[in-house]
Tab-separated table of C-alpha atoms in Angstrom:
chain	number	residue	atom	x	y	z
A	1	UNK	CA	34.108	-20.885	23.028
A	2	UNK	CA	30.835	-18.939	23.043
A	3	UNK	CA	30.671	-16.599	25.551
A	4	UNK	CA	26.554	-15.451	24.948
A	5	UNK	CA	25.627	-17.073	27.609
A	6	UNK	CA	25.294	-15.756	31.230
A	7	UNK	CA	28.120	-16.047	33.812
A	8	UNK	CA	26.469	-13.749	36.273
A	9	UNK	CA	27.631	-10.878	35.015
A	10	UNK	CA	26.062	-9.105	31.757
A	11	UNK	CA	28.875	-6.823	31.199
A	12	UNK	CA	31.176	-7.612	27.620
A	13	UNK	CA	34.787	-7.494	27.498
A	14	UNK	CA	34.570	-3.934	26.145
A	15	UNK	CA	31.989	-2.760	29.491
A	16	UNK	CA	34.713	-4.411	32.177
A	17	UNK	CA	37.656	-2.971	30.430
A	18	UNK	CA	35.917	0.706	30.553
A	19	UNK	CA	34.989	0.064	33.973
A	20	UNK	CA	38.578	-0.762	34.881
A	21	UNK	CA	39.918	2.433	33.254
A	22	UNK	CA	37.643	4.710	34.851
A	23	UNK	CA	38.137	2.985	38.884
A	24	UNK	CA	41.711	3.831	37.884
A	25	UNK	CA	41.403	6.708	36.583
A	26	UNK	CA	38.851	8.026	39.587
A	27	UNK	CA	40.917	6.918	42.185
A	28	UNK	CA	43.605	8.441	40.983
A	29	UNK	CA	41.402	11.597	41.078
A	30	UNK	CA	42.342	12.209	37.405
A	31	UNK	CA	38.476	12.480	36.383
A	32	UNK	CA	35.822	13.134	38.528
A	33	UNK	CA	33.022	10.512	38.229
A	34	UNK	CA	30.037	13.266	38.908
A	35	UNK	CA	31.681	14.980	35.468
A	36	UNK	CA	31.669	12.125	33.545
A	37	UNK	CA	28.318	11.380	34.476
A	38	UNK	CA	26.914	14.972	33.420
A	39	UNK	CA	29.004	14.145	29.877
A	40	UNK	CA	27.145	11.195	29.129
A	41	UNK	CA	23.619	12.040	30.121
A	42	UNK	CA	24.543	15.243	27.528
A	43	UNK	CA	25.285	12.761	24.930
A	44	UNK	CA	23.026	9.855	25.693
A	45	UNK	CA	19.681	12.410	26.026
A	46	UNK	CA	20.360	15.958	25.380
A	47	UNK	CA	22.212	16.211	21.680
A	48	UNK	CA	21.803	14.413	19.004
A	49	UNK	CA	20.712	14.628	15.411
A	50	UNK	CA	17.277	16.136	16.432
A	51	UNK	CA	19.280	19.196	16.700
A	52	UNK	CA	20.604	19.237	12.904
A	53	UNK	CA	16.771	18.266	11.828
A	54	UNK	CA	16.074	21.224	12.982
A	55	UNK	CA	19.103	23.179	11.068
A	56	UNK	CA	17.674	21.366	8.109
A	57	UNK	CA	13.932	21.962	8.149
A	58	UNK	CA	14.930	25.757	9.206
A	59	UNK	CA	17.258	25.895	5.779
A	60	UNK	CA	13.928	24.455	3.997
A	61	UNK	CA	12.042	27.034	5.131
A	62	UNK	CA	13.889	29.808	5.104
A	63	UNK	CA	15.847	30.881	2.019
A	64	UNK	CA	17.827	33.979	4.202
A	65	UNK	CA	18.709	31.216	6.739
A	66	UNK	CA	19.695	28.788	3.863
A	67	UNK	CA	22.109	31.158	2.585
A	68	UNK	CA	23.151	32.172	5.811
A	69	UNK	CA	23.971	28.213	6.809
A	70	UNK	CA	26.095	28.017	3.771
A	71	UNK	CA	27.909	30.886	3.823
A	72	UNK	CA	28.827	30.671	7.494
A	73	UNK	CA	27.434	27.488	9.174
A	74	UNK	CA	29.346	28.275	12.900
A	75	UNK	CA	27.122	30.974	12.975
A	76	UNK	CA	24.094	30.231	11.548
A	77	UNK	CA	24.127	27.262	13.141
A	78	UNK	CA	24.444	28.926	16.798
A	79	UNK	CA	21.170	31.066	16.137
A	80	UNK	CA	19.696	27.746	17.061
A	81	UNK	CA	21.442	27.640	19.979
A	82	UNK	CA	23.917	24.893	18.779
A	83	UNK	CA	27.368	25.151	19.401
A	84	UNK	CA	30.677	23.660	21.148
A	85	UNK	CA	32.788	21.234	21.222
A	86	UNK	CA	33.281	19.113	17.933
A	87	UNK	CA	31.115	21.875	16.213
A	88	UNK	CA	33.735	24.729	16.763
A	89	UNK	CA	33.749	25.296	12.723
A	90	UNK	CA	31.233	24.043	10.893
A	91	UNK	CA	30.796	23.615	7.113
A	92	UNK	CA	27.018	23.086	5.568
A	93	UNK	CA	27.473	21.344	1.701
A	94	UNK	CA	24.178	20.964	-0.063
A	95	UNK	CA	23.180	17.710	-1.968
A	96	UNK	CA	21.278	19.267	-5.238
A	97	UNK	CA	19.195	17.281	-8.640
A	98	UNK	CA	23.518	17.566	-9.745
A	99	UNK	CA	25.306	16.798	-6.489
A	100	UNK	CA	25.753	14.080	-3.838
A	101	UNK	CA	27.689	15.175	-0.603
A	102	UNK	CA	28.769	11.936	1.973
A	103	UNK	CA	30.705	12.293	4.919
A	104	UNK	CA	34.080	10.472	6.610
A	105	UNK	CA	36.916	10.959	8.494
A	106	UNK	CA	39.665	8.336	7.287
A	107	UNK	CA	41.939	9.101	9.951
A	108	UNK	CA	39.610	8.471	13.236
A	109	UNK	CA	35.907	9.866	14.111
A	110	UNK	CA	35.621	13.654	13.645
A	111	UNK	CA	31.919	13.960	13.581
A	112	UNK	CA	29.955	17.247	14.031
A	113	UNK	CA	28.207	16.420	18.225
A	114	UNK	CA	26.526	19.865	18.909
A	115	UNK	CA	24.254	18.850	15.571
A	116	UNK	CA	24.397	15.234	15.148
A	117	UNK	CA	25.551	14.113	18.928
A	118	UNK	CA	28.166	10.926	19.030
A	119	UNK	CA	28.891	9.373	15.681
A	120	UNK	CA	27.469	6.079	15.054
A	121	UNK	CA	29.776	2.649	15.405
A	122	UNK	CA	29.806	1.921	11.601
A	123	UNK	CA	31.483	5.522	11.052
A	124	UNK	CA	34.060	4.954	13.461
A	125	UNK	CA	34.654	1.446	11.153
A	126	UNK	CA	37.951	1.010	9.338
A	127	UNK	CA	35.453	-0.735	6.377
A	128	UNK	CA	33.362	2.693	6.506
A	129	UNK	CA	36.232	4.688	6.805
A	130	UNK	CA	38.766	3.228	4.137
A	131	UNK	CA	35.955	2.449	1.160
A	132	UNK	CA	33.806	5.568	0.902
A	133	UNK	CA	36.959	7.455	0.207
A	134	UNK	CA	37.731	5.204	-3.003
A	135	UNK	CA	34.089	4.074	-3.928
A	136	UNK	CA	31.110	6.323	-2.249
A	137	UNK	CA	28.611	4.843	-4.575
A	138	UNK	CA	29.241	1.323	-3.702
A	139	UNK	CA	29.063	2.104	-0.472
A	140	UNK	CA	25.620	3.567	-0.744
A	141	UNK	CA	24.594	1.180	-2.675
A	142	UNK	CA	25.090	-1.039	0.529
A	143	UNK	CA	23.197	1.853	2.366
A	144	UNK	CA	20.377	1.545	0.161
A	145	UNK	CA	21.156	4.941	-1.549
A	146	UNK	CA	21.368	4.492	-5.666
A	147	UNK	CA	22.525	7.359	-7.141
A	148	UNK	CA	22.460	8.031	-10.840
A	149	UNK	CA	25.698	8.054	-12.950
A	150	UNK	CA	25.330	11.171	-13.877
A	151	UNK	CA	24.702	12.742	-10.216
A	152	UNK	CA	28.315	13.904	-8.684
A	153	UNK	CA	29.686	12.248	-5.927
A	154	UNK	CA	31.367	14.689	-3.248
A	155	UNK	CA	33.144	12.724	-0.872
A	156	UNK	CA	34.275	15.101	2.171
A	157	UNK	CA	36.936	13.519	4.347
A	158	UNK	CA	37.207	15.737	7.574
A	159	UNK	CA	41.041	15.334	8.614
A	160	UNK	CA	41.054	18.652	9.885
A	161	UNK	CA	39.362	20.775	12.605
A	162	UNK	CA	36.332	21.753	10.335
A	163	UNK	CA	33.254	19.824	11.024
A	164	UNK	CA	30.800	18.724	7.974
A	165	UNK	CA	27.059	18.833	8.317
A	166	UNK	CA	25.373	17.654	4.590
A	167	UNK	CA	21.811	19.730	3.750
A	168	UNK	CA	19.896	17.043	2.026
A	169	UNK	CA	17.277	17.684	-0.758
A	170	UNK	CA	14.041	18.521	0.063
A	171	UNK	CA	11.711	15.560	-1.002
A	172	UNK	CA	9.098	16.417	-3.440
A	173	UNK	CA	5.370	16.387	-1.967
A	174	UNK	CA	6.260	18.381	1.318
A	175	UNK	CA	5.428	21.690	0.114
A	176	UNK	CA	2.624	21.936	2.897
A	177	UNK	CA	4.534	20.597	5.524
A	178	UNK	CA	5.730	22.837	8.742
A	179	UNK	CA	9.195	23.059	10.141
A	180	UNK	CA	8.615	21.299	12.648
A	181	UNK	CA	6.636	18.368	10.019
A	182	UNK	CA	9.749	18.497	8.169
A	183	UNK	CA	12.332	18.168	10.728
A	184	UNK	CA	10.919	15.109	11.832
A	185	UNK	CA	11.435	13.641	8.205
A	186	UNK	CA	14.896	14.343	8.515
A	187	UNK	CA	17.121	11.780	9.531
A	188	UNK	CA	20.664	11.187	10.937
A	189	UNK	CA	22.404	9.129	8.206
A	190	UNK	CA	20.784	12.086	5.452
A	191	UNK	CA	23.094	14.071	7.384
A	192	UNK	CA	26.205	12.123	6.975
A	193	UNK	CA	25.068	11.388	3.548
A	194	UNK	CA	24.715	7.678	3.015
A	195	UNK	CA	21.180	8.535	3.017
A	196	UNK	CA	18.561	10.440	1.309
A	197	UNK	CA	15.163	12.142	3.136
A	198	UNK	CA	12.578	10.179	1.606
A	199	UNK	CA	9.080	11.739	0.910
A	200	UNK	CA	6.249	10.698	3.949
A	201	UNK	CA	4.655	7.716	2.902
A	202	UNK	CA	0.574	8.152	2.061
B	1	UNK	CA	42.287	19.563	39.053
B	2	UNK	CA	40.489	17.409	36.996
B	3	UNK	CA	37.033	18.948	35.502
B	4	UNK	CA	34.040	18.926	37.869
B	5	UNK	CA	30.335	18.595	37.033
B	6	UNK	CA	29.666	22.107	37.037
B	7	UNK	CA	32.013	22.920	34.166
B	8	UNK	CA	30.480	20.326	31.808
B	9	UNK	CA	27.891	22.475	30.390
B	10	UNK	CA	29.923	25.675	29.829
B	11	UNK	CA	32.640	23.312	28.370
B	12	UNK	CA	29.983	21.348	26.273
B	13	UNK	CA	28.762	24.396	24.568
B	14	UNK	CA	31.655	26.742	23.974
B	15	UNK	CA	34.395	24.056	22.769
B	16	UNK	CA	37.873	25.131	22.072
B	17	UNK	CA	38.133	26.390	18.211
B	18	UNK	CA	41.839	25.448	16.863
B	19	UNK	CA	41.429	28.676	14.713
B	20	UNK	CA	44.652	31.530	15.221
B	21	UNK	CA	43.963	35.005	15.331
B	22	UNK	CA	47.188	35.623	13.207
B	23	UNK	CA	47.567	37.369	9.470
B	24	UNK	CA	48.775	34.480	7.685
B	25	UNK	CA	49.393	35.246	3.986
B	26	UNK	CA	46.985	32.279	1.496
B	27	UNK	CA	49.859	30.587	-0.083
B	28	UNK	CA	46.947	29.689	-3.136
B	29	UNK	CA	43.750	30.872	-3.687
B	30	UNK	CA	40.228	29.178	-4.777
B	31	UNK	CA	40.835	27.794	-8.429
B	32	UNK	CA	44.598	27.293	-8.187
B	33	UNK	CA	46.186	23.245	-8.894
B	34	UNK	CA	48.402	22.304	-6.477
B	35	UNK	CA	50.306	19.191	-4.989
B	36	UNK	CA	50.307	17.881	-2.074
B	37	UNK	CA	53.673	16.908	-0.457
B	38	UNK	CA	54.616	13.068	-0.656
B	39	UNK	CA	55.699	13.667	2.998
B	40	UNK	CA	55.583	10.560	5.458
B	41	UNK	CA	56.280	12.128	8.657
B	42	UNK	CA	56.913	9.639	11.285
B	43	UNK	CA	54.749	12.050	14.240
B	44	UNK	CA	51.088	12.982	14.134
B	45	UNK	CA	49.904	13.862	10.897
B	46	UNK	CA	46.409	15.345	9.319
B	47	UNK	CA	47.652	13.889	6.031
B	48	UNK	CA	46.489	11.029	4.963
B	49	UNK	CA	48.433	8.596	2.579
B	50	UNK	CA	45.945	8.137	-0.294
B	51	UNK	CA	46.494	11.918	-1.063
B	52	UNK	CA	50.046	12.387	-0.770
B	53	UNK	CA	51.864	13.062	-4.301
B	54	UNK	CA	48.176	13.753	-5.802
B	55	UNK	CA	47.361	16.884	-7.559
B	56	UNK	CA	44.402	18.810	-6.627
B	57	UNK	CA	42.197	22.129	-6.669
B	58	UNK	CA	41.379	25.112	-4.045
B	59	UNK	CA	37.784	25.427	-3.335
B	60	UNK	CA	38.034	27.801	-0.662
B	61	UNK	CA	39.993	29.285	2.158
B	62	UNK	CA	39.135	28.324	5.513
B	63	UNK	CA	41.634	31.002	7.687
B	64	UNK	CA	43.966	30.391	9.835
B	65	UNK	CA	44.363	27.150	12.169
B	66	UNK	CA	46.922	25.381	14.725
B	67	UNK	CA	48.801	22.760	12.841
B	68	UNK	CA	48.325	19.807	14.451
B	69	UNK	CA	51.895	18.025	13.595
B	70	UNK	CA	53.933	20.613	15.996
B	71	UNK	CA	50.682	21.340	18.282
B	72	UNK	CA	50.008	17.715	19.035
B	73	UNK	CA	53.692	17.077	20.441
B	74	UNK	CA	53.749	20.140	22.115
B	75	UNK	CA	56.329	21.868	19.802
B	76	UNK	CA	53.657	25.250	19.202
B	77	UNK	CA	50.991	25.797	16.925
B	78	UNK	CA	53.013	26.782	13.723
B	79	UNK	CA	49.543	28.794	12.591
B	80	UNK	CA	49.061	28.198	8.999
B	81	UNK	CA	46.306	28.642	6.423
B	82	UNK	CA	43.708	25.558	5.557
B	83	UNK	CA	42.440	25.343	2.990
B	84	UNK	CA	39.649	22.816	1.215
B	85	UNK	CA	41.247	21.227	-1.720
B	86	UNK	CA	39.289	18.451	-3.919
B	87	UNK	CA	40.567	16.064	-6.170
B	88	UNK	CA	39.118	14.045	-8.724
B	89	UNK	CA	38.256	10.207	-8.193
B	90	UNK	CA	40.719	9.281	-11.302
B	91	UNK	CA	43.432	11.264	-9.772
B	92	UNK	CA	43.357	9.114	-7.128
B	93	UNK	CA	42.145	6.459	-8.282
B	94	UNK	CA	42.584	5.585	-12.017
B	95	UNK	CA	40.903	5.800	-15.098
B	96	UNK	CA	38.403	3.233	-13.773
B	97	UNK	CA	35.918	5.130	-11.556
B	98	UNK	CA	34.190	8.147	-12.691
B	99	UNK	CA	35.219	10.636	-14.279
B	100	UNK	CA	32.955	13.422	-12.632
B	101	UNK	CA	33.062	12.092	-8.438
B	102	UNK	CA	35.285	14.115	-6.073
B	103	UNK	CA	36.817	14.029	-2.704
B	104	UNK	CA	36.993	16.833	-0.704
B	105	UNK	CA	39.799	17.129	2.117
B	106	UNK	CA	41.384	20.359	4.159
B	107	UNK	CA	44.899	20.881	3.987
B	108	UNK	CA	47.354	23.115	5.863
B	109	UNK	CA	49.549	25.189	4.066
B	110	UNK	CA	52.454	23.437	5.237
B	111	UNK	CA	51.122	20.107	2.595
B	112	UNK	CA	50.866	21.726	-0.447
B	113	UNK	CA	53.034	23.143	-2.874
B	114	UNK	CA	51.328	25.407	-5.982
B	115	UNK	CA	51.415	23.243	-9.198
């Protein structure tokens, strides 16, 4: 029944079947495979959530910027150069000492790419997707992420074409830190909101 | 012609906003209760079942946007206003999870009614 072991070929059910679609699809000359090539090197090594560190540490830093990025995150967003598909319209929500924001779409993926690049496999998940909606602390329990009772919860469930972004709290002790210090504390999942920037270690 | 390399990186960076450039009047405003339609349309829909039937409040106005359940069968973009509307955990839920948690969800004008 297994099928972990080799038969010659490394590729998984999933790899062939992609690999099938896209000989079709290139032969028909529906997508050219030079094109698809350039996508995935974009996503693979050029965005990713490096990019919203950097929105982050920037909103840290700088209060204008801060209250630029909520008021109009397209834009403020953009004066970093990040922009385009999947990040069209952008909405910033700030996790405060009162307020917990977390992230989903319950109807398929949407995911903000020009600031976080291609959403991780457990967001796409129907367990993800269906039980943050009903019990957000549970599920960051599970994400290592204990909230107090008295902290709101702020589920945000992007069915729409607005994209979500979550500025995380600034950890106490980082008051000498630089931007560029900070952004590298900040990681993907703080983002999404099932989990919190935790203060450096030492 | 299907997209070639050299339009990946304009493509990439400029997207394609669903946003209308039309004056659509805001059916409700931040701070007004409505309720969402109990609507089960048998096309594509933005609206998800847990909501439908629920009662909720305007945070804020987003503008004007396509509406995908015409748009994505090719029957126009019916423009419409979004707008973010939150709604308690026990509204949706029941008197056994907190009292204070929210969810947050955009909705097109053509979901809600004003309560």
């Amino acid at each position: 029944m297994s099928h972990d072991h080799d038969h010659g070929s490394s590729m998984s059910d999933t790899a062939l079947r992609v690999k099938a679609l896209e000989s079709l699809l290139s032969e028909k000359g529906l997508v050219d495979t030079e094109a698809m090539d350039e996508l995935v090197e974009t996503y693979e090594h050029k965005v990713g959530p490096r990019n919203g560190a950097e929105v982050v540490a920037k909103a840290w830093t700088d209060p204008a910027y801060k209250d630029r990025l909520l008021g109009d995150a397209t834009a403020a967003i953009a004066e970093l150069g990040y922009s385009g598909v999947q990040g069209e319209d952008m909405v910033v929500v700030e996790n405060t000492p009162d307020v917990h924001n977390i992230v989903v779409c319950t109807l398929c993926s949407c995911y903000p790419w020009p600031t976080l690049g291609l959403p991780p496999v457990w967001y796409k998940s129907a367990p993800y997707r269906s039980r943050v909606v009903r019990d957000p602390r549970g599920v960051l329990e599970e994400f290592g992420v204990s909230l107090p009772a008295g902290k709101q919860v702020r589920v945000w469930d992007s069915n729409a074409e607005l994209r979500y972004l979550v500025l995380p709290e600034r950890p106490a002790g980082t008051e000498d830190m630089s931007e560029e210090e900070l952004a590298g504390l900040v990681t993907r999942d703080s983002m999404i909101g099932t989990a919190v920037v935790e203060r450096p270690a030492g | 012609m299907p997209l070639t390399k050299d339009m990946v990186p304009g493509l990439v960076a400029t997207g394609a906003s669903a946003r209308v450039d039309a004056d659509v009047a805001p059916k409700v405003k931040p701070g007004d209760t409505i309720s969402v339609r109990n609507i089960n349309p048998v096309g594509h829909t933005r609206l998800p079942r847990y909501i439908r039937g629920k009662k909720g409040t305007v945070d804020r106005d987003h503008g004007v946007f396509v509406w995908p359940d015409t748009a994505a069968h090719g029957q126009g973009e019916t423009p419409q206003r979004v707008y973010s509307v939150y709604f308690t955990a026990q509204e949706l839920w029941g008197s056994d999870y907190p009292d204070n948690d929210r969810l947050y969800i955009d909705l097109w004008d053509n979901y809600i009614d004003p309560a």
